[in-house]
Coordinates of C-alpha atoms in Angstrom, one line a residue:
X251 CA 0.0 0.0 0.0
X252 CA 1.4 3.3 -1.0
X253 CA 0.1 6.8 -0.9
X254 CA 1.4 10.4 -1.2
X255 CA 0.4 13.0 1.4
X256 CA 1.1 16.6 2.1
X257 CA 2.3 17.3 5.5
X258 CA 2.8 20.5 7.4
X259 CA 6.1 22.2 6.6
X260 CA 8.1 21.9 9.7
X261 CA 10.6 24.6 10.3
X262 CA 13.7 24.3 12.4
X263 CA 12.8 24.5 16.1
X264 CA 15.2 24.9 19.0
X265 CA 14.6 25.4 22.7
X266 CA 16.8 26.7 25.5
X267 CA 18.8 24.2 27.4
X268 CA 18.0 24.0 31.1
X269 CA 21.0 23.9 33.5
X270 CA 22.4 20.4 33.3
X271 CA 22.9 18.4 36.5
X272 CA 26.4 16.9 37.0
X273 CA 27.2 13.5 35.6
X274 CA 26.5 10.7 38.1
X275 CA 29.2 8.2 38.8
X276 CA 28.6 4.4 38.7
X277 CA 26.6 3.4 41.8
X278 CA 28.2 -0.1 42.1
X279 CA 27.1 -1.7 45.4
X280 CA 24.8 1.2 46.4
X281 CA 21.5 0.5 48.0
X282 CA 18.7 1.9 45.7
X283 CA 17.7 4.2 48.6
X284 CA 21.2 5.8 48.3
X285 CA 21.1 6.3 44.5
X286 CA 21.0 10.0 43.4
X287 CA 17.5 11.3 42.7
X288 CA 17.5 13.8 39.9
X289 CA 14.5 15.9 39.0
X290 CA 12.7 16.7 35.7
X291 CA 10.6 19.8 35.2
X292 CA 7.3 20.3 33.3
X293 CA 7.5 21.0 29.6
X294 CA 3.9 20.5 28.3
X295 CA 1.3 20.3 31.1
X296 CA -2.4 19.5 31.1
X297 CA -3.1 23.2 30.6
X298 CA -1.2 23.6 27.3
X299 CA -0.6 20.2 25.9
X300 CA -1.7 19.2 22.4
X301 CA -1.4 15.4 23.0
X302 CA -3.9 12.9 24.3
X303 CA -3.7 10.4 27.1
X304 CA -2.1 7.7 24.8
X305 CA 0.9 9.9 24.1
X306 CA 3.8 7.6 23.2
X307 CA 6.7 7.0 20.8
X308 CA 8.8 10.0 21.5
X309 CA 11.2 10.7 18.6
X310 CA 13.9 13.2 17.6
X311 CA 14.8 14.5 14.2
X312 CA 18.1 15.7 12.8
X313 CA 17.5 19.2 14.0
X314 CA 16.6 18.2 17.6
X315 CA 12.8 18.6 17.3
X316 CA 10.7 16.3 19.4
X317 CA 7.7 14.3 18.2
X318 CA 5.1 12.1 19.8
X319 CA 2.0 10.1 18.8
X320 CA -1.6 10.7 19.8
X321 CA -1.5 14.3 18.6
X322 CA -4.8 16.0 19.5
X323 CA -6.1 12.7 20.7
X324 CA -5.9 10.8 17.4
X325 CA -4.3 7.4 17.4
X326 CA -3.5 7.9 13.7
X327 CA -1.6 11.2 14.1
X328 CA 1.9 12.2 15.0
X329 CA 2.7 15.7 16.2
X330 CA 5.7 18.0 16.8
X331 CA 6.0 19.1 20.4
X332 CA 8.4 22.0 20.1
X333 CA 7.9 25.6 19.5
X334 CA 4.4 25.9 18.0
X335 CA 3.1 22.3 18.2
X336 CA 1.9 21.1 14.8
X337 CA 0.7 18.0 13.0
X338 CA 3.6 16.1 11.5
X339 CA 1.7 13.1 9.9
X340 CA -1.8 11.7 9.9
X341 CA -3.0 8.6 8.2
X342 CA -6.0 9.9 6.2
X343 CA -6.5 6.6 4.3
X344 CA -7.0 4.3 7.3
X345 CA -8.5 5.8 10.5
X346 CA -7.9 2.5 12.2
X347 CA -4.2 3.0 12.2
X348 CA -2.7 3.2 15.7
X349 CA 0.7 4.7 15.8
X350 CA 2.8 3.9 18.8
X351 CA 6.4 4.5 17.9
X352 CA 8.5 6.9 15.8
X353 CA 12.2 7.1 14.9
X354 CA 13.9 9.4 12.4
X355 CA 16.7 8.5 10.0
X356 CA 18.3 9.4 6.6
X357 CA 18.7 7.2 3.6
X358 CA 21.9 6.7 1.7
X359 CA 21.2 9.8 -0.4
X360 CA 20.8 11.9 2.6
X361 CA 17.0 12.1 2.4
X362 CA 15.4 12.6 5.8
X363 CA 12.7 10.0 6.7
X364 CA 10.7 8.8 9.7
X365 CA 9.6 5.3 10.6
X366 CA 6.3 4.9 12.5
X367 CA 5.0 1.8 14.1
X368 CA 1.4 0.9 13.4
X369 CA 0.0 -1.4 16.1
X370 CA -3.3 -2.4 14.5
X371 CA -2.0 -3.0 10.9
X372 CA 1.2 -4.9 12.0
X373 CA 3.4 -2.7 10.0
X374 CA 6.0 0.1 10.0
X375 CA 5.2 3.1 7.7
X376 CA 7.8 5.4 6.3
X377 CA 7.4 9.1 5.5
X378 CA 10.1 10.9 3.6
X379 CA 11.3 14.4 2.7
X380 CA 12.8 14.0 -0.7
X381 CA 13.0 17.8 -1.2
X382 CA 15.0 18.4 1.9
X383 CA 12.8 21.2 3.0
X384 CA 11.0 19.7 6.0
X385 CA 8.0 18.6 3.9
X386 CA 7.5 14.9 4.6
X387 CA 5.0 14.2 1.9
X388 CA 5.9 10.7 0.6
X389 CA 4.2 7.9 2.6
X390 CA 4.4 4.2 2.2
X391 CA 4.3 0.9 4.1
X392 CA 7.9 0.0 4.7
X393 CA 7.7 -3.4 6.3
X394 CA 4.7 -5.6 7.3
X395 CA 4.0 -9.1 8.6
X396 CA 0.5 -10.3 9.8
X397 CA 2.3 -12.4 12.4
X398 CA 3.7 -9.4 14.2
X399 CA 2.0 -8.8 17.5
X400 CA 2.0 -5.1 17.0
X401 CA 4.8 -3.4 16.7
X402 CA 4.8 -1.4 20.0
X403 CA 8.3 0.2 19.9
X404 CA 11.2 0.3 17.5
X405 CA 14.9 1.0 17.4
X406 CA 17.4 1.6 14.5
X407 CA 21.0 0.5 13.9
X408 CA 21.9 3.6 11.9
X409 CA 25.0 2.2 10.2
X410 CA 22.8 -0.4 8.4
X411 CA 19.4 1.3 8.7
X412 CA 18.1 -1.9 10.1
X413 CA 14.9 -1.6 12.3
X414 CA 14.2 -3.7 15.4
X415 CA 10.6 -4.0 16.6
X416 CA 9.0 -5.2 19.8
X417 CA 5.4 -6.2 20.3
X418 CA 3.1 -7.5 23.0
X419 CA -0.4 -8.7 24.0
X420 CA -1.8 -8.6 27.5
X421 CA -3.0 -11.7 29.2
X422 CA -3.8 -12.4 32.9
X423 CA -1.2 -15.1 32.9
X424 CA 1.5 -14.4 30.3
X425 CA 3.2 -17.1 28.3
X426 CA 6.1 -17.2 25.8
X427 CA 4.6 -15.8 22.6
X428 CA 2.9 -12.8 24.3
X429 CA 5.9 -10.8 23.3
X430 CA 8.0 -10.8 20.1
X431 CA 11.1 -9.2 18.5
X432 CA 11.4 -8.5 14.8
X433 CA 13.9 -6.9 12.5
X434 CA 13.3 -5.2 9.1
X435 CA 16.3 -4.8 6.8
X436 CA 16.9 -1.8 4.6
X437 CA 14.7 -3.3 1.9
X438 CA 11.8 -3.7 4.3
X439 CA 11.9 -7.5 4.7
X440 CA 10.6 -8.5 8.1
X441 CA 12.2 -11.4 10.1
X442 CA 11.1 -12.6 13.5
X443 CA 14.1 -12.9 15.9
X444 CA 12.3 -14.4 18.9
X445 CA 9.3 -14.8 21.2
X446 CA 9.1 -13.9 24.9
X447 CA 6.7 -13.1 27.6
X448 CA 5.3 -9.5 27.2
X449 CA 8.0 -7.3 25.5
X450 CA 8.0 -3.6 25.3
X451 CA 11.1 -1.3 25.2
X452 CA 13.7 -2.0 22.6
X453 CA 17.0 -0.2 22.0
X454 CA 20.4 -0.5 20.3
X455 CA 23.7 0.5 22.0
X456 CA 25.7 3.3 20.5
X457 CA 28.3 0.9 19.1
X458 CA 25.6 -1.2 17.7
X459 CA 27.0 -4.3 19.3
X460 CA 24.3 -4.8 21.8
X461 CA 20.5 -5.0 21.5
X462 CA 18.3 -4.5 24.6
X463 CA 14.7 -5.6 25.0
X464 CA 12.4 -5.6 28.1
X465 CA 10.3 -8.5 29.2
X466 CA 7.4 -8.6 31.7
X467 CA 5.8 -11.7 33.2
X468 CA 2.1 -11.5 34.3
X469 CA 0.3 -13.7 36.8
X470 CA -3.3 -13.3 37.8
X471 CA -3.5 -10.0 36.0
X472 CA -0.5 -8.4 37.7
X473 CA 3.2 -8.0 36.6
X474 CA 5.4 -10.1 38.8
X475 CA 8.7 -9.7 36.8
X476 CA 10.2 -6.9 34.8
X477 CA 13.7 -7.4 33.3
X478 CA 15.9 -6.0 30.5
X479 CA 17.7 -8.6 28.4
X480 CA 20.9 -7.9 26.4
X481 CA 21.9 -9.7 23.3
X482 CA 25.1 -9.6 21.2
X483 CA 24.0 -7.9 18.0
X484 CA 25.2 -8.2 14.4
X485 CA 23.7 -5.1 13.0
X486 CA 24.6 -6.0 9.4
X487 CA 23.0 -9.4 9.4
X488 CA 20.3 -8.6 11.9
X489 CA 21.1 -11.5 14.1
X490 CA 21.3 -11.8 17.9
X491 CA 22.9 -14.3 20.3
X492 CA 24.2 -14.7 23.9
X493 CA 21.0 -13.6 25.7
X494 CA 21.6 -12.5 29.3
X495 CA 19.7 -10.5 31.9
X496 CA 21.1 -7.0 32.2
X497 CA 18.6 -5.7 34.9
X498 CA 16.0 -7.5 37.0
X499 CA 14.0 -4.7 38.7
X500 CA 12.6 -7.1 41.2
X501 CA 16.0 -7.8 42.5
X502 CA 17.4 -4.3 41.9
X503 CA 14.8 -2.2 43.8
X504 CA 11.7 -4.3 44.3
X505 CA 9.8 -2.7 41.5
X506 CA 8.9 -5.8 39.5
X507 CA 5.3 -4.7 39.4
X508 CA 6.1 -1.5 37.5
X509 CA 6.3 -2.1 33.8
X510 CA 9.2 -1.1 31.6
X511 CA 8.0 0.9 28.7
X512 CA 10.3 2.9 26.3
X513 CA 14.1 2.9 26.6
X514 CA 16.8 5.1 25.2
X515 CA 20.6 5.3 25.4
X516 CA 23.0 8.3 25.6
X517 CA 26.3 8.4 23.7
X518 CA 28.0 6.8 26.7
X519 CA 25.8 3.8 26.4
X520 CA 23.7 4.4 29.6
X521 CA 20.1 3.3 29.4
X522 CA 17.2 5.5 30.4
X523 CA 14.3 3.3 31.3
X524 CA 10.7 4.3 31.9
X525 CA 9.1 2.8 35.0
X526 CA 5.4 2.9 34.3
X527 CA 3.4 3.8 37.4
X528 CA 6.5 4.8 39.5
X529 CA 6.7 8.4 38.3
X530 CA 10.4 8.1 37.5
X531 CA 13.1 7.1 35.1
X532 CA 15.9 4.6 35.9
X533 CA 19.4 5.4 34.6
X534 CA 21.3 2.2 34.1
X535 CA 24.9 1.7 33.1
X536 CA 26.0 -0.6 30.2
X537 CA 27.0 -3.2 32.8
X538 CA 23.5 -3.1 34.5
X539 CA 24.4 -0.9 37.5
X540 CA 21.8 1.6 38.7
X541 CA 23.2 5.1 38.4
X542 CA 20.3 7.4 39.2
X543 CA 16.6 7.9 39.3
X544 CA 15.0 10.9 37.5
X545 CA 11.8 11.9 39.3
X546 CA 9.1 13.2 37.0
X547 CA 7.1 16.4 37.6
X548 CA 3.7 15.8 35.9
X549 CA 3.7 12.1 34.9
X550 CA 3.3 8.9 36.9
X551 CA 2.7 6.5 34.0
X552 CA 5.6 7.3 31.7
X553 CA 5.4 5.6 28.3
X554 CA 8.4 6.8 26.4
X555 CA 11.3 9.2 26.2
X556 CA 14.0 10.7 24.0
X557 CA 16.9 13.1 24.0
X558 CA 16.1 16.2 21.9
X559 CA 16.6 20.0 21.9
X560 CA 19.6 22.1 20.9
X561 CA 22.6 19.8 21.2
X562 CA 20.4 16.7 21.9
X563 CA 21.2 16.7 25.6
X564 CA 17.7 17.2 27.1
X565 CA 15.7 14.1 28.0
X566 CA 12.0 14.5 27.3
X567 CA 9.6 12.0 28.9
X568 CA 6.0 11.5 27.7
X569 CA 2.9 10.0 29.5
X570 CA -0.6 10.7 30.7
X571 CA -0.9 13.8 33.0
X572 CA -1.4 13.1 36.7
X573 CA -3.6 16.2 37.0
X574 CA -5.8 15.2 34.0
X575 CA -5.3 11.6 32.8
X576 CA -7.3 12.4 29.6
X577 CA -4.3 14.4 28.4
X578 CA -0.7 13.7 27.6
X579 CA 2.1 15.6 29.4
X580 CA 5.9 16.0 28.7
X581 CA 8.6 16.5 31.3
X582 CA 12.1 17.6 30.7
X583 CA 15.5 16.8 32.3
X584 CA 18.8 18.5 31.2
X585 CA 21.4 15.8 30.9
X586 CA 25.2 16.1 30.6
X587 CA 25.6 14.3 27.3
X588 CA 23.9 13.8 24.0
X589 CA 21.4 11.1 23.3
X590 CA 22.5 8.3 21.0
X591 CA 19.8 8.8 18.4
X592 CA 20.5 12.6 18.1
X593 CA 24.2 12.0 17.7
X594 CA 23.7 9.3 15.1
X595 CA 21.4 11.6 13.1
X596 CA 24.3 14.2 12.9
X597 CA 26.4 11.7 10.9
X598 CA 26.1 11.0 7.2
X599 CA 25.9 7.4 6.0
X600 CA 26.5 7.6 2.3
X601 CA 26.1 5.1 -0.5
X602 CA 28.2 2.0 -0.2

């Protein structure tokens, strides 16, 4: 399925960087109660937000602009959150589309593009800006497989432009197969890499040698386990091996009942992990050590996050507003280093 759409011209947007908090050293051996608690501040609140309660899929483009899904309460719409919020893309062909993830990239000719996960249609759509003027008007289904559970979240290995997709289905008592992991190569061919209990967040390390995916186990309608697995990754072939548990939140801080949702890395390889229902983000080192918590200002049920803004050093977290759960809020924390995705987007991967 392919269609061509006109999308709002998106101008460069930049925002002021808040004062960054100092880098936190590795908290090896620290009790979770002794781990530094950092603090986010409100960015979009229930009073001025343009996003609905299902806000998700935070993404950053080459210029540092932030995007999220559920723009103006539509599951089929993605909006820009910076400066004057505006519609970025809406599926006007299929109103049943339910977008839940977005990542930006460039093709081998330098054309800017965005990949958007569509839960209900089991596909990833691609919108492109062939004119290089911020007008993403070319829309097509990039990869699709009816056996995909969703996809729910996605990550990119930028050197090979390979996508990695997670999916889930809820069950009172989860089993293997209630979560899955897929990859789509540069040509859009989808391949399933594995099945799990309920999977959600997925991310690639900055050196593209490690893939992370979260897994939750449900019993009697409640989460009883939430872990992050790490795999050795071959980003060229799209293969994974050597599965190991990086973090078990039940053992780490007793928060097995709080779901992991979106995850992102900074350029140092640290993972920033949403803790749905806990009102905070966990910062985890590449070796699985808890470095810090980031307490959220307006959100308890954080769904996703991304580094954006001028320099790509500000972490933006999205989720339903505590003060009005029918609306989607965004909190902001000024970090010391760039996000991995923003840094990758500054590089040019030309034709081979």
